[in-house]
Coordinates of C-alpha atoms and ligand atoms in Angstrom, one line a residue:
M1 CA -62.2 -7.8 45.5
L2 CA -60.5 -11.2 45.0
V3 CA -60.7 -12.8 41.6
L4 CA -60.9 -16.6 42.3
F5 CA -60.3 -19.2 39.8
P6 CA -63.6 -21.0 39.5
L7 CA -62.2 -24.5 38.3
L8 CA -60.4 -25.4 41.5
G9 CA -62.6 -27.9 43.0
I10 CA -62.2 -28.6 46.8
A11 CA -61.9 -25.4 48.8
S12 CA -58.9 -26.5 50.8
A13 CA -58.2 -24.5 54.0
L14 CA -54.9 -22.9 54.5
S15 CA -53.7 -25.6 56.9
V16 CA -53.5 -28.2 54.1
P17 CA -49.9 -28.2 52.9
Y18 CA -50.0 -31.8 54.0
P19 CA -53.0 -34.1 54.1
D20 CA -55.5 -32.9 56.6
S21 CA -56.3 -35.2 59.6
A22 CA -59.9 -34.0 59.6
Q23 CA -60.4 -35.9 56.4
I24 CA -59.6 -39.3 58.2
P25 CA -62.5 -41.5 59.1
F26 CA -60.9 -42.7 62.4
A27 CA -64.0 -43.9 64.0
G28 CA -66.4 -46.5 62.8
H29 CA -64.1 -49.3 61.7
A30 CA -61.6 -51.6 63.1
H31 CA -57.9 -50.7 63.1
N32 CA -55.5 -53.5 63.1
P33 CA -51.9 -53.2 64.3
A34 CA -49.4 -52.0 61.5
D35 CA -47.6 -54.5 59.5
L36 CA -43.8 -54.4 59.4
P37 CA -42.4 -52.2 56.6
H38 CA -43.2 -53.7 53.2
P39 CA -40.1 -55.5 52.0
D40 CA -40.1 -54.2 48.5
P41 CA -41.0 -50.5 48.5
T42 CA -41.4 -48.2 45.6
H43 CA -38.2 -46.4 44.5
S44 CA -38.2 -42.8 45.6
F45 CA -36.2 -40.0 43.9
W46 CA -34.5 -39.5 47.2
T47 CA -33.5 -43.1 48.0
H48 CA -32.7 -44.2 44.4
S49 CA -30.9 -41.4 42.8
P50 CA -27.3 -42.7 42.1
G51 CA -25.2 -42.5 45.0
A52 CA -27.8 -40.9 47.3
N53 CA -27.8 -43.5 50.0
P54 CA -24.3 -44.7 50.9
L55 CA -25.6 -46.2 54.2
A56 CA -28.3 -48.0 52.4
A57 CA -27.1 -51.6 53.5
E58 CA -24.8 -50.5 56.5
G59 CA -24.4 -53.2 59.0
S60 CA -26.7 -55.6 57.3
T61 CA -24.3 -58.4 57.2
G62 CA -21.7 -59.7 59.6
A63 CA -22.1 -59.8 63.5
L64 CA -25.1 -58.2 65.0
T65 CA -24.7 -55.9 68.0
D66 CA -26.4 -58.1 70.6
D67 CA -26.3 -55.8 73.6
A68 CA -26.7 -52.1 74.0
D69 CA -27.5 -49.3 76.5
V70 CA -29.9 -47.6 74.0
C71 CA -31.7 -49.4 71.2
I72 CA -33.3 -47.1 68.6
I73 CA -35.8 -48.9 66.4
G74 CA -36.0 -47.0 63.0
S75 CA -33.5 -44.9 61.0
G76 CA -35.7 -42.0 59.9
I77 CA -35.3 -38.4 60.9
T78 CA -36.5 -39.3 64.5
G79 CA -34.0 -42.2 65.1
V80 CA -31.1 -40.5 63.6
S81 CA -31.9 -37.2 65.5
A82 CA -32.1 -39.4 68.7
A83 CA -28.6 -40.8 68.0
Y84 CA -27.3 -37.2 67.5
H85 CA -28.8 -36.0 70.7
L86 CA -27.5 -39.0 72.6
A87 CA -24.0 -38.4 71.3
N88 CA -24.2 -34.8 72.5
A89 CA -25.5 -35.9 76.0
V90 CA -22.7 -38.4 76.2
E91 CA -20.1 -35.7 75.2
K92 CA -21.6 -33.2 77.8
G93 CA -21.5 -35.9 80.4
T94 CA -25.3 -35.8 81.1
F95 CA -25.7 -39.4 80.0
P96 CA -23.9 -41.4 82.8
D97 CA -21.9 -44.4 81.8
S98 CA -21.7 -47.4 84.1
G99 CA -17.9 -47.8 84.0
S100 CA -17.6 -48.7 80.3
K101 CA -18.2 -47.3 77.0
I102 CA -22.0 -46.5 76.3
R103 CA -23.4 -48.8 73.5
A104 CA -26.1 -47.6 71.2
V105 CA -27.5 -49.2 68.2
I106 CA -30.0 -48.2 65.5
L107 CA -32.0 -51.1 64.1
E108 CA -33.7 -50.5 60.7
A109 CA -36.0 -53.0 59.0
R110 CA -35.1 -52.0 55.3
E111 CA -32.4 -49.8 53.9
F112 CA -31.2 -46.8 55.8
C113 CA -33.9 -44.1 56.1
S114 CA -36.2 -46.0 53.7
G115 CA -39.4 -45.0 55.6
A116 CA -41.3 -41.7 55.3
T117 CA -38.1 -39.6 55.7
G118 CA -36.7 -41.2 52.6
R119 CA -40.0 -40.9 50.7
N120 CA -41.6 -37.5 51.6
G121 CA -42.0 -34.2 50.0
G122 CA -38.8 -32.7 51.2
N123 CA -40.6 -29.6 52.8
L124 CA -39.1 -28.3 56.1
T125 CA -41.9 -25.8 56.9
P126 CA -42.4 -24.7 60.5
Y127 CA -46.1 -23.5 60.7
E128 CA -46.4 -19.9 61.5
F129 CA -50.0 -19.5 62.4
N130 CA -51.8 -22.3 60.5
S131 CA -54.9 -23.6 62.4
F132 CA -54.1 -21.4 65.3
R133 CA -57.7 -21.0 66.6
K134 CA -58.2 -24.7 66.5
T135 CA -54.8 -25.4 68.2
E136 CA -55.5 -22.8 70.9
E137 CA -59.0 -24.1 71.5
R138 CA -57.8 -27.7 71.7
F139 CA -54.5 -27.1 73.8
G140 CA -55.0 -23.8 75.5
R141 CA -52.8 -20.6 74.8
E142 CA -49.5 -21.7 76.3
A143 CA -49.4 -25.2 74.7
A144 CA -50.6 -23.6 71.4
L145 CA -47.7 -21.3 71.5
R146 CA -45.3 -24.1 72.2
Y147 CA -46.9 -26.1 69.4
Y148 CA -45.5 -23.6 66.9
A149 CA -42.3 -23.0 69.0
L150 CA -41.4 -26.8 68.7
E151 CA -41.5 -26.5 64.9
H152 CA -39.6 -23.2 64.8
Y153 CA -36.9 -24.7 67.1
S154 CA -36.5 -28.0 65.2
A155 CA -36.3 -26.3 61.8
T156 CA -33.8 -23.6 62.8
E157 CA -31.7 -26.1 64.7
M158 CA -31.5 -28.3 61.6
V159 CA -30.6 -25.5 59.4
R160 CA -27.9 -24.2 61.9
I161 CA -26.3 -27.6 62.2
A162 CA -26.1 -28.2 58.4
R163 CA -24.6 -24.6 57.9
Q164 CA -22.1 -24.9 60.8
A165 CA -21.0 -28.3 59.8
G166 CA -20.6 -27.2 56.3
W167 CA -23.0 -29.6 54.7
A168 CA -26.0 -27.3 53.8
D169 CA -25.2 -27.6 50.1
A170 CA -24.6 -31.4 50.2
V171 CA -28.1 -31.9 51.5
D172 CA -29.5 -29.3 48.9
L173 CA -30.8 -27.0 51.7
V174 CA -32.7 -24.0 50.2
E175 CA -34.2 -21.2 52.2
G176 CA -36.8 -20.3 49.6
G177 CA -39.7 -19.5 51.9
H178 CA -43.1 -21.2 51.8
M179 CA -46.2 -20.2 49.9
D180 CA -49.7 -21.2 50.9
I181 CA -52.2 -20.8 48.2
V182 CA -55.7 -19.6 49.4
L183 CA -58.4 -20.8 47.2
T184 CA -61.6 -19.2 48.3
E185 CA -62.8 -16.0 50.1
S186 CA -63.9 -18.1 53.0
A187 CA -60.6 -19.9 53.3
L188 CA -58.9 -16.4 53.2
A189 CA -61.3 -15.2 56.0
D190 CA -60.3 -18.2 58.1
A191 CA -56.6 -17.7 57.4
K192 CA -56.9 -14.0 58.5
A193 CA -58.8 -15.1 61.5
D194 CA -56.0 -17.6 62.5
Y195 CA -53.4 -14.9 61.8
A196 CA -55.2 -12.4 64.1
S197 CA -55.6 -15.0 66.9
A198 CA -51.9 -15.9 66.8
I199 CA -51.0 -12.2 67.1
A200 CA -53.5 -11.7 69.9
A201 CA -51.9 -14.7 71.7
G202 CA -48.6 -12.7 71.5
K203 CA -46.9 -14.9 68.8
N204 CA -44.5 -13.2 66.6
V205 CA -45.8 -14.1 63.1
N206 CA -43.6 -13.4 60.0
V207 CA -45.7 -13.7 56.9
S208 CA -46.8 -11.5 54.0
W209 CA -50.2 -11.6 52.2
L210 CA -50.3 -11.6 48.4
N211 CA -53.5 -10.8 46.4
S212 CA -54.3 -12.5 43.0
E213 CA -52.6 -9.8 41.0
E214 CA -49.4 -10.2 43.0
M215 CA -49.7 -13.9 42.8
N216 CA -50.1 -13.7 39.0
A217 CA -47.1 -11.1 38.6
T218 CA -44.7 -13.1 40.9
F219 CA -45.6 -16.7 40.2
G220 CA -47.9 -16.8 37.2
T221 CA -50.7 -18.4 39.3
Y222 CA -54.3 -17.5 40.3
N223 CA -55.8 -16.9 43.8
S224 CA -54.3 -15.2 46.7
G225 CA -51.6 -16.4 48.9
V226 CA -49.5 -16.1 52.1
R227 CA -45.8 -16.4 52.3
S228 CA -43.9 -17.6 55.4
P229 CA -40.4 -18.7 56.2
G230 CA -39.6 -22.2 55.0
Y231 CA -36.9 -24.5 53.7
N232 CA -36.6 -27.5 51.4
L233 CA -34.0 -30.1 51.5
W234 CA -33.0 -33.7 50.5
P235 CA -34.2 -35.4 53.8
L236 CA -32.2 -38.6 53.3
K237 CA -29.0 -36.8 52.7
F238 CA -29.7 -34.7 55.9
A239 CA -30.1 -38.0 57.8
T240 CA -27.0 -39.4 56.4
Q241 CA -24.9 -36.3 57.4
L242 CA -26.4 -36.2 60.9
F243 CA -25.7 -39.8 61.5
N244 CA -22.1 -39.3 60.4
R245 CA -21.9 -36.4 62.6
S246 CA -23.2 -38.4 65.5
L247 CA -20.5 -41.0 65.0
H248 CA -17.8 -38.3 65.4
I249 CA -19.1 -36.3 68.5
A250 CA -17.9 -38.6 71.2
P251 CA -16.2 -41.7 69.7
Q252 CA -14.1 -42.4 72.8
Q253 CA -17.2 -42.7 75.1
L254 CA -20.0 -43.9 72.7
D255 CA -20.1 -47.0 70.5
L256 CA -22.8 -46.2 68.0
R257 CA -23.7 -48.9 65.4
L258 CA -26.3 -49.1 62.6
H259 CA -27.8 -52.3 61.4
T260 CA -30.0 -52.0 58.3
R261 CA -32.2 -54.9 57.1
T262 CA -32.8 -55.9 60.6
P263 CA -36.4 -55.7 61.5
V264 CA -37.4 -56.0 65.1
T265 CA -40.2 -58.4 65.3
A266 CA -41.0 -58.5 69.0
I267 CA -40.0 -57.1 72.3
S268 CA -40.1 -59.1 75.5
P269 CA -39.0 -58.4 79.1
L270 CA -35.8 -60.0 80.2
P271 CA -36.2 -62.2 83.3
L272 CA -35.4 -60.2 86.4
T273 CA -32.5 -62.3 87.6
D274 CA -30.8 -59.8 89.8
D275 CA -31.1 -56.2 91.0
S276 CA -29.1 -54.9 88.1
S277 CA -31.8 -55.9 85.6
T278 CA -34.3 -53.6 87.2
S279 CA -32.0 -50.5 87.2
P280 CA -32.1 -48.2 84.2
S281 CA -28.6 -49.3 83.1
G282 CA -29.4 -53.0 83.5
R283 CA -30.5 -54.8 80.4
R284 CA -34.3 -54.9 80.6
W285 CA -35.7 -55.7 77.2
L286 CA -35.0 -58.5 74.5
L287 CA -35.6 -57.4 70.9
A288 CA -36.2 -60.2 68.6
T289 CA -34.8 -59.9 65.0
P290 CA -34.2 -62.5 62.3
R291 CA -30.5 -62.1 62.8
G292 CA -30.7 -62.8 66.5
P293 CA -31.7 -61.1 69.8
V294 CA -30.6 -57.8 71.2
R295 CA -30.5 -57.1 74.9
C296 CA -31.3 -53.4 75.8
S297 CA -31.5 -51.1 78.7
A298 CA -33.5 -48.4 77.0
V299 CA -35.6 -48.8 73.8
L300 CA -36.8 -45.9 71.6
H301 CA -39.6 -46.6 69.2
A302 CA -38.7 -44.3 66.2
T303 CA -41.0 -46.2 63.9
N304 CA -43.7 -43.6 63.3
G305 CA -46.5 -45.1 61.1
Y306 CA -45.4 -48.6 62.0
A307 CA -45.5 -48.1 65.8
S308 CA -48.4 -50.4 66.5
H309 CA -46.7 -53.3 65.1
L310 CA -44.5 -53.6 68.1
L311 CA -47.0 -51.8 70.4
P312 CA -50.5 -53.2 69.3
H313 CA -52.3 -51.2 71.9
L314 CA -51.3 -48.1 69.8
A315 CA -53.5 -49.4 67.0
G316 CA -56.5 -47.2 66.4
P317 CA -57.8 -43.7 67.0
A318 CA -56.2 -43.4 70.4
G319 CA -52.8 -44.3 69.0
I320 CA -51.1 -44.0 65.7
I321 CA -52.7 -44.9 62.3
P322 CA -50.5 -45.7 59.2
V323 CA -51.5 -43.5 56.2
R324 CA -50.1 -43.7 52.7
G325 CA -48.9 -40.6 50.9
Q326 CA -47.9 -40.4 47.3
V327 CA -45.2 -38.2 45.7
F328 CA -43.7 -37.7 42.2
A329 CA -40.8 -35.9 40.6
L330 CA -41.9 -34.0 37.5
R331 CA -39.8 -31.9 35.0
A332 CA -41.1 -28.4 34.7
A333 CA -41.5 -26.7 31.3
A334 CA -40.0 -23.3 32.5
P335 CA -36.8 -22.2 34.1
L336 CA -36.2 -22.0 37.9
S337 CA -36.3 -18.1 37.7
A338 CA -40.0 -18.4 36.5
L339 CA -40.9 -21.0 39.2
T340 CA -39.0 -19.4 42.1
T341 CA -37.3 -21.4 45.0
A342 CA -40.3 -21.3 47.2
S343 CA -42.1 -24.4 48.4
W344 CA -45.8 -24.5 48.2
G345 CA -49.0 -25.9 49.7
G346 CA -52.5 -25.6 48.3
D347 CA -55.4 -27.5 46.5
E348 CA -54.4 -30.6 48.6
G349 CA -50.9 -30.7 47.2
Y350 CA -47.5 -29.7 48.3
W351 CA -44.5 -29.1 46.0
F352 CA -41.2 -27.3 45.4
P353 CA -38.7 -27.0 42.6
R354 CA -35.4 -28.7 43.3
P355 CA -32.1 -26.7 42.8
L356 CA -30.8 -27.1 39.4
A357 CA -28.1 -29.7 38.7
K358 CA -25.3 -28.7 36.2
N359 CA -26.9 -30.6 33.3
E360 CA -30.4 -29.3 33.9
T361 CA -32.2 -26.3 32.3
T362 CA -35.6 -26.8 33.9
P363 CA -36.0 -28.0 37.4
L364 CA -37.5 -31.2 38.7
V365 CA -40.5 -30.4 40.9
I366 CA -41.2 -32.7 43.8
L367 CA -45.1 -32.9 44.3
G368 CA -47.2 -34.8 46.7
G369 CA -50.7 -34.9 48.2
K370 CA -54.2 -35.4 46.7
R371 CA -54.8 -38.4 49.0
T372 CA -58.6 -37.7 48.9
A373 CA -58.7 -38.7 45.2
A374 CA -58.3 -42.3 46.4
G375 CA -61.7 -42.2 47.9
P376 CA -62.8 -43.5 51.4
P377 CA -61.0 -44.4 53.6
F378 CA -58.3 -42.2 51.9
E379 CA -55.3 -44.3 52.2
T380 CA -55.7 -44.9 55.9
D381 CA -54.6 -48.1 57.6
V382 CA -52.2 -48.9 54.8
T383 CA -48.6 -49.9 55.3
D384 CA -47.9 -51.1 51.6
D385 CA -45.6 -48.6 50.0
G386 CA -44.7 -51.0 47.3
V387 CA -47.3 -49.6 44.9
V388 CA -48.7 -46.3 43.8
D389 CA -52.5 -45.4 43.6
S390 CA -53.5 -44.5 40.0
R391 CA -56.4 -42.2 41.2
V392 CA -54.1 -40.3 43.4
G393 CA -51.4 -40.3 40.6
A394 CA -54.0 -38.8 38.1
A395 CA -55.0 -36.1 40.5
L396 CA -51.4 -35.1 41.1
R397 CA -50.7 -35.0 37.3
G398 CA -53.4 -32.6 36.8
L399 CA -52.5 -30.1 39.7
L400 CA -49.5 -28.1 38.4
P401 CA -50.5 -27.5 34.7
K402 CA -53.8 -26.2 36.1
L403 CA -52.3 -23.9 38.8
F404 CA -49.5 -22.6 36.8
P405 CA -50.6 -22.3 33.1
G406 CA -47.6 -22.6 30.7
L407 CA -45.1 -23.5 33.3
F408 CA -45.8 -27.2 33.2
A409 CA -46.5 -29.3 30.1
P410 CA -49.9 -31.0 30.3
G411 CA -49.6 -34.7 29.9
R412 CA -45.9 -34.8 30.8
E413 CA -45.1 -38.0 32.9
P414 CA -43.1 -37.7 36.2
E415 CA -39.6 -39.1 36.2
A416 CA -40.2 -41.1 39.4
E417 CA -43.3 -41.8 41.4
W418 CA -43.5 -43.4 44.8
T419 CA -45.5 -43.8 48.1
G420 CA -44.5 -43.7 51.8
I421 CA -46.2 -44.3 55.1
M422 CA -47.0 -41.5 57.6
G423 CA -48.1 -41.9 61.2
Y424 CA -51.5 -40.1 62.0
T425 CA -53.0 -39.3 65.3
A426 CA -56.6 -38.2 65.8
L427 CA -56.2 -34.5 66.6
E428 CA -60.0 -34.0 66.6
I429 CA -60.8 -36.6 69.2
P430 CA -60.8 -35.2 72.8
F431 CA -58.3 -36.8 75.3
V432 CA -56.2 -38.1 72.4
R433 CA -52.6 -36.6 72.2
C434 CA -51.3 -35.2 69.0
I435 CA -47.7 -36.4 68.7
H436 CA -46.7 -39.3 71.1
V437 CA -43.4 -38.3 73.1
G438 CA -42.3 -40.0 76.3
P439 CA -42.3 -43.4 78.0
V440 CA -44.5 -46.1 76.4
L441 CA -47.5 -46.5 78.7
D442 CA -50.4 -49.0 78.6
S443 CA -53.8 -47.7 77.7
R444 CA -54.4 -46.3 81.2
P445 CA -51.9 -43.4 81.7
S446 CA -52.0 -41.7 85.1
Q447 CA -51.6 -38.0 85.7
S448 CA -48.7 -38.5 88.1
M449 CA -46.0 -39.9 85.9
E450 CA -43.7 -37.0 86.0
G451 CA -40.5 -37.5 87.7
D452 CA -41.3 -41.3 88.1
L453 CA -40.9 -42.6 84.5
L454 CA -40.1 -46.0 86.0
R455 CA -43.8 -46.6 86.9
S456 CA -44.6 -47.4 83.3
N457 CA -45.7 -51.0 82.5
Y458 CA -43.1 -50.7 79.7
K459 CA -40.4 -49.1 81.8
G460 CA -37.4 -48.4 79.7
Q461 CA -39.4 -48.1 76.5
F462 CA -39.9 -44.7 75.0
I463 CA -41.6 -43.4 71.9
A464 CA -41.4 -40.3 69.6
A465 CA -43.9 -40.7 66.8
G466 CA -47.2 -39.8 65.2
Y467 CA -46.4 -36.6 63.4
T468 CA -49.5 -36.6 61.3
G469 CA -47.8 -36.0 58.0
H470 CA -45.7 -33.0 59.1
G471 CA -42.7 -34.6 60.8
M472 CA -39.8 -32.8 59.3
P473 CA -40.1 -29.7 61.6
R474 CA -41.2 -31.8 64.6
A475 CA -39.1 -34.9 64.9
Y476 CA -35.8 -33.4 65.7
G477 CA -37.2 -31.6 68.8
C478 CA -39.3 -34.6 69.9
A479 CA -36.2 -36.8 69.6
E480 CA -34.3 -34.4 71.9
V481 CA -37.0 -34.5 74.5
V482 CA -37.1 -38.3 74.6
V483 CA -33.4 -38.7 74.7
Q484 CA -33.3 -36.2 77.6
M485 CA -35.9 -38.4 79.4
I486 CA -33.7 -41.6 78.8
A487 CA -30.7 -39.8 80.2
D488 CA -32.6 -38.5 83.2
E489 CA -34.1 -41.9 84.1
R490 CA -30.6 -43.3 84.0
A491 CA -29.1 -40.5 86.1
G492 CA -31.9 -40.6 88.5
R493 CA -32.7 -36.9 87.6
T494 CA -36.3 -35.3 87.2
W495 CA -37.0 -34.4 83.6
V496 CA -37.8 -30.9 83.1
T497 CA -40.0 -29.7 80.1
P498 CA -38.1 -27.4 77.6
A499 CA -39.6 -24.0 77.1
W500 CA -40.5 -24.8 73.4
F501 CA -42.2 -28.3 74.0
P502 CA -46.0 -28.5 74.2
R503 CA -46.9 -30.7 77.4
P504 CA -50.1 -32.3 75.6
F505 CA -47.6 -34.2 73.4
L506 CA -46.3 -36.2 76.4
T507 CA -47.6 -39.7 76.6
W508 CA -48.6 -39.4 80.2
V509 CA -50.7 -36.2 79.9
R510 CA -54.2 -37.3 79.6
D511 CA -56.1 -34.1 79.4
A512 CA -54.8 -32.0 76.6
R513 CA -55.3 -28.8 78.6
Ligands
FAD601 C1 -45.4 -39.3 51.0 C2 -45.0 -38.5 52.2 C3 -44.8 -37.1 52.0 C4 -44.5 -36.4 53.1 N1 -44.1 -35.1 53.0 C5 -43.6 -34.3 54.0 C6 -43.1 -33.0 53.9 O1 -43.0 -32.5 52.7 N2 -42.8 -32.3 55.1 C7 -42.8 -32.9 56.2 O2 -42.6 -32.2 57.2 N3 -43.3 -34.1 56.4 C8 -43.7 -34.8 55.3 N4 -44.1 -36.2 55.5 C9 -44.0 -36.7 56.9 C10 -42.5 -37.0 57.3 O3 -41.9 -37.6 56.2 C11 -42.5 -37.9 58.6 O4 -43.3 -37.3 59.5 C12 -41.2 -38.1 59.1 O5 -40.3 -38.5 58.0 C13 -41.2 -39.2 60.2 O6 -39.9 -39.5 60.6 P1 -39.6 -40.9 61.4 O7 -38.2 -41.0 61.5 O8 -40.4 -40.7 62.7 O9 -40.4 -42.0 60.6 P2 -39.8 -42.8 59.3 O10 -38.9 -42.0 58.4 O11 -41.0 -43.5 58.7 O12 -38.8 -43.8 60.0 C14 -39.2 -44.9 60.7 C15 -38.3 -46.1 60.3 O13 -38.6 -47.2 61.2 C16 -38.4 -48.4 60.4 N5 -39.2 -49.5 61.1 C17 -40.5 -49.5 61.3 N6 -40.8 -50.6 62.1 C18 -39.6 -51.3 62.3 C19 -39.3 -52.4 63.1 N7 -40.2 -53.2 63.7 N8 -37.9 -52.8 63.1 C20 -37.0 -52.0 62.5 N9 -37.3 -50.8 61.8 C21 -38.6 -50.5 61.7 C22 -39.0 -48.1 59.1 O14 -38.5 -48.9 58.1 C23 -38.5 -46.6 58.9 O15 -37.3 -46.5 58.2 C24 -44.4 -37.0 54.4 C25 -44.5 -38.3 54.5 C26 -44.9 -39.1 53.4 C27 -45.0 -40.6 53.6
NAG602 C1 -52.1 -13.0 34.5 O1 -52.4 -11.7 34.0 C2 -52.3 -11.6 32.6 C3 -52.6 -10.2 32.2 O2 -53.7 -9.7 32.8 C4 -53.5 -12.6 32.1 O3 -53.3 -12.5 30.7 C5 -53.1 -14.0 32.7 O4 -54.3 -14.8 32.2 C6 -53.1 -14.0 34.1 N1 -52.6 -15.4 34.5 C7 -53.1 -16.0 35.6 C8 -52.5 -17.3 35.9 O5 -54.0 -15.4 36.3
NAG603 C1 -39.3 -13.5 57.8 O1 -39.4 -14.4 56.8 C2 -38.6 -14.1 55.7 C3 -38.9 -15.2 54.6 O2 -40.2 -15.4 54.4 C4 -37.1 -14.2 56.2 O3 -36.3 -13.8 55.1 C5 -36.9 -13.2 57.3 O4 -35.6 -13.4 57.8 C6 -37.9 -13.5 58.4 N1 -37.8 -12.6 59.5 C7 -37.7 -13.0 60.7 C8 -37.5 -11.9 61.8 O5 -37.7 -14.2 61.1
NAG604 C1 -18.2 -37.7 58.3 O1 -17.7 -36.7 59.2 C2 -16.4 -36.7 59.3 C3 -16.1 -35.8 60.6 O2 -16.9 -34.8 60.6 C4 -15.8 -36.1 57.9 O3 -14.4 -36.0 58.1 C5 -16.2 -37.1 56.9 O4 -15.9 -36.5 55.7 C6 -17.8 -37.4 56.8 N1 -18.0 -38.3 56.0 C7 -18.9 -38.2 54.9 C8 -19.2 -39.4 54.1 O5 -19.6 -37.2 54.8
NAG605 C1 -28.1 -35.2 34.8 O1 -27.0 -36.0 35.3 C2 -27.4 -36.9 36.2 C3 -26.2 -37.6 36.8 O2 -25.2 -37.8 35.8 C4 -28.3 -37.9 35.5 O3 -28.7 -39.0 36.5 C5 -29.6 -37.2 35.1 O4 -30.4 -38.1 34.3 C6 -29.2 -36.0 34.2 N1 -30.3 -35.2 34.0 C7 -30.7 -34.6 32.7 C8 -31.8 -33.8 32.7 O5 -29.9 -34.9 31.7

């Protein structure tokens, strides 16, 4: 018989290491297009620790790159992964040049990687079986298995790259596993049913279950739990290293630039003056920025929660809704050995203890979540990450001293507290895709887009966005898919779905099954 701690209020399901899309009131009120990123964001531990962001102001002064084959808007994990995949495609010869060096540019509104990737919870946790029944019911068995495969692929590739290139330590990569706390008997029954369904569908599920005695003995906490593979890292440092790697893959064939503090304010079609402007390597789009225009052949929207600023038809439940999340860095009152190196999800929060710096005796714990404490509409339709919410902050302050008695000092103030903007999609609404990956379409996608990406009204514009608060194990793979599409369009090849990619995420697939 489980002994359950009676004071933990909301019975959060296992699938809430990150804020749950089910809590979002998508319907019933107007959704305006997102604003541009707020000019004066809160300072996150990741972005504002001394020396952490050497690329912060890269390319923000001097001449702007005004002409490129590929223009990537946004320098988070999506935009930087796209640059990396592009460099690899150029190096392998699968991204055709047109007689001269290929030009690519990343345009970033604020400092380098200052969006969600520079402000998140630092968890790189591929789901093992979370919400499997709902996912299978929604997408069918094959796509459901791929839904998890995308995360496994992205996370293991990121870890492999960091280790092989020798910068795993420089980005504080820790393979500490992930613990989900299960708060109630009914949540445990739900989790076990998802686990059984995943196994029945043929998925290899690598988890272990802990009862409340084991949770107490191992971690000093209440309730039961389930352990799965998982990592934590310093996401901004990962993006910094991956960008640097991208610069060095094919420098003879690819001219890759980064311009920070360069918001794209509008996109307009270039006049079709001759045949070349309609071909995939001709310049098709004009990006407006306060520093001048940029002419582009292909455009990638790597803007996640902000996507609807440049693509207003993506505002609302059928598109991508900006949602504010809050995180802080709290000094624990116990050594790392008592806390363990696992990352955690439970009771509407997600957290992990950072590796110890040489001058530290107790670790800094990064903790986020508790969005529902803000009350309706739960921080949805918000792009202002220049402030923190005091109600969310109060709920976060109460979480760890309650879950881990003695390991955190009640009343201790965090050393940094910040917010960031996620991009949510309405997973619950029929005929709305989960993540948006592929060519940008108008609001009437057709079923017959495959192999004919040029038919889009936005031909040459692509998107990878809408990770619904769980982008770290998703963006890398989605960026790879979309870069492959850009390369295939340019080469006149038919794009082929990788075995690990769920087709319902494609922008042109209208029926999720
Ligand atoms: C508080 C918080 C906690 C989170 N915790 C986790 C976690 O622990 N684990 C996890 O997996 N996920 C987490 N997430 C989600 C994860 O961070 C995101 O899914 C992921 O970082 C998205 O990456 P991205 O590159 O697509 O978007 P972003 O990192 O947001 O990058 C988009 C970039 O585009 C720029 N931009 C936007 N519009 C324009 C424009 N018009 N012109 C130029 N630039 C523009 C922005 O400034 C931004 O830098 C969290 C998110 C937040 C906000
Ligand atoms: C763990 O077990 C000990 C011994 O039974 C008990 O005193 C303590 O309160 C328990 N702690 C938690 C967090 O359940
Ligand atoms: C299973 O997960 C554990 C960590 O939770 C990890 O050490 C182990 O390598 C994993 N095994 C497989 C087969 O992936
Ligand atoms: C960038 O990458 C190059 C080549 O891999 C390496 O020599 C250099 O040290 C890296 N720079 C930084 C700042 O990490
Ligand atoms: C440890 O050193 C770093 C860098 O010198 C400093 O920023 C930080 O405040 C120090 N931490 C503690 C707990 O003294």
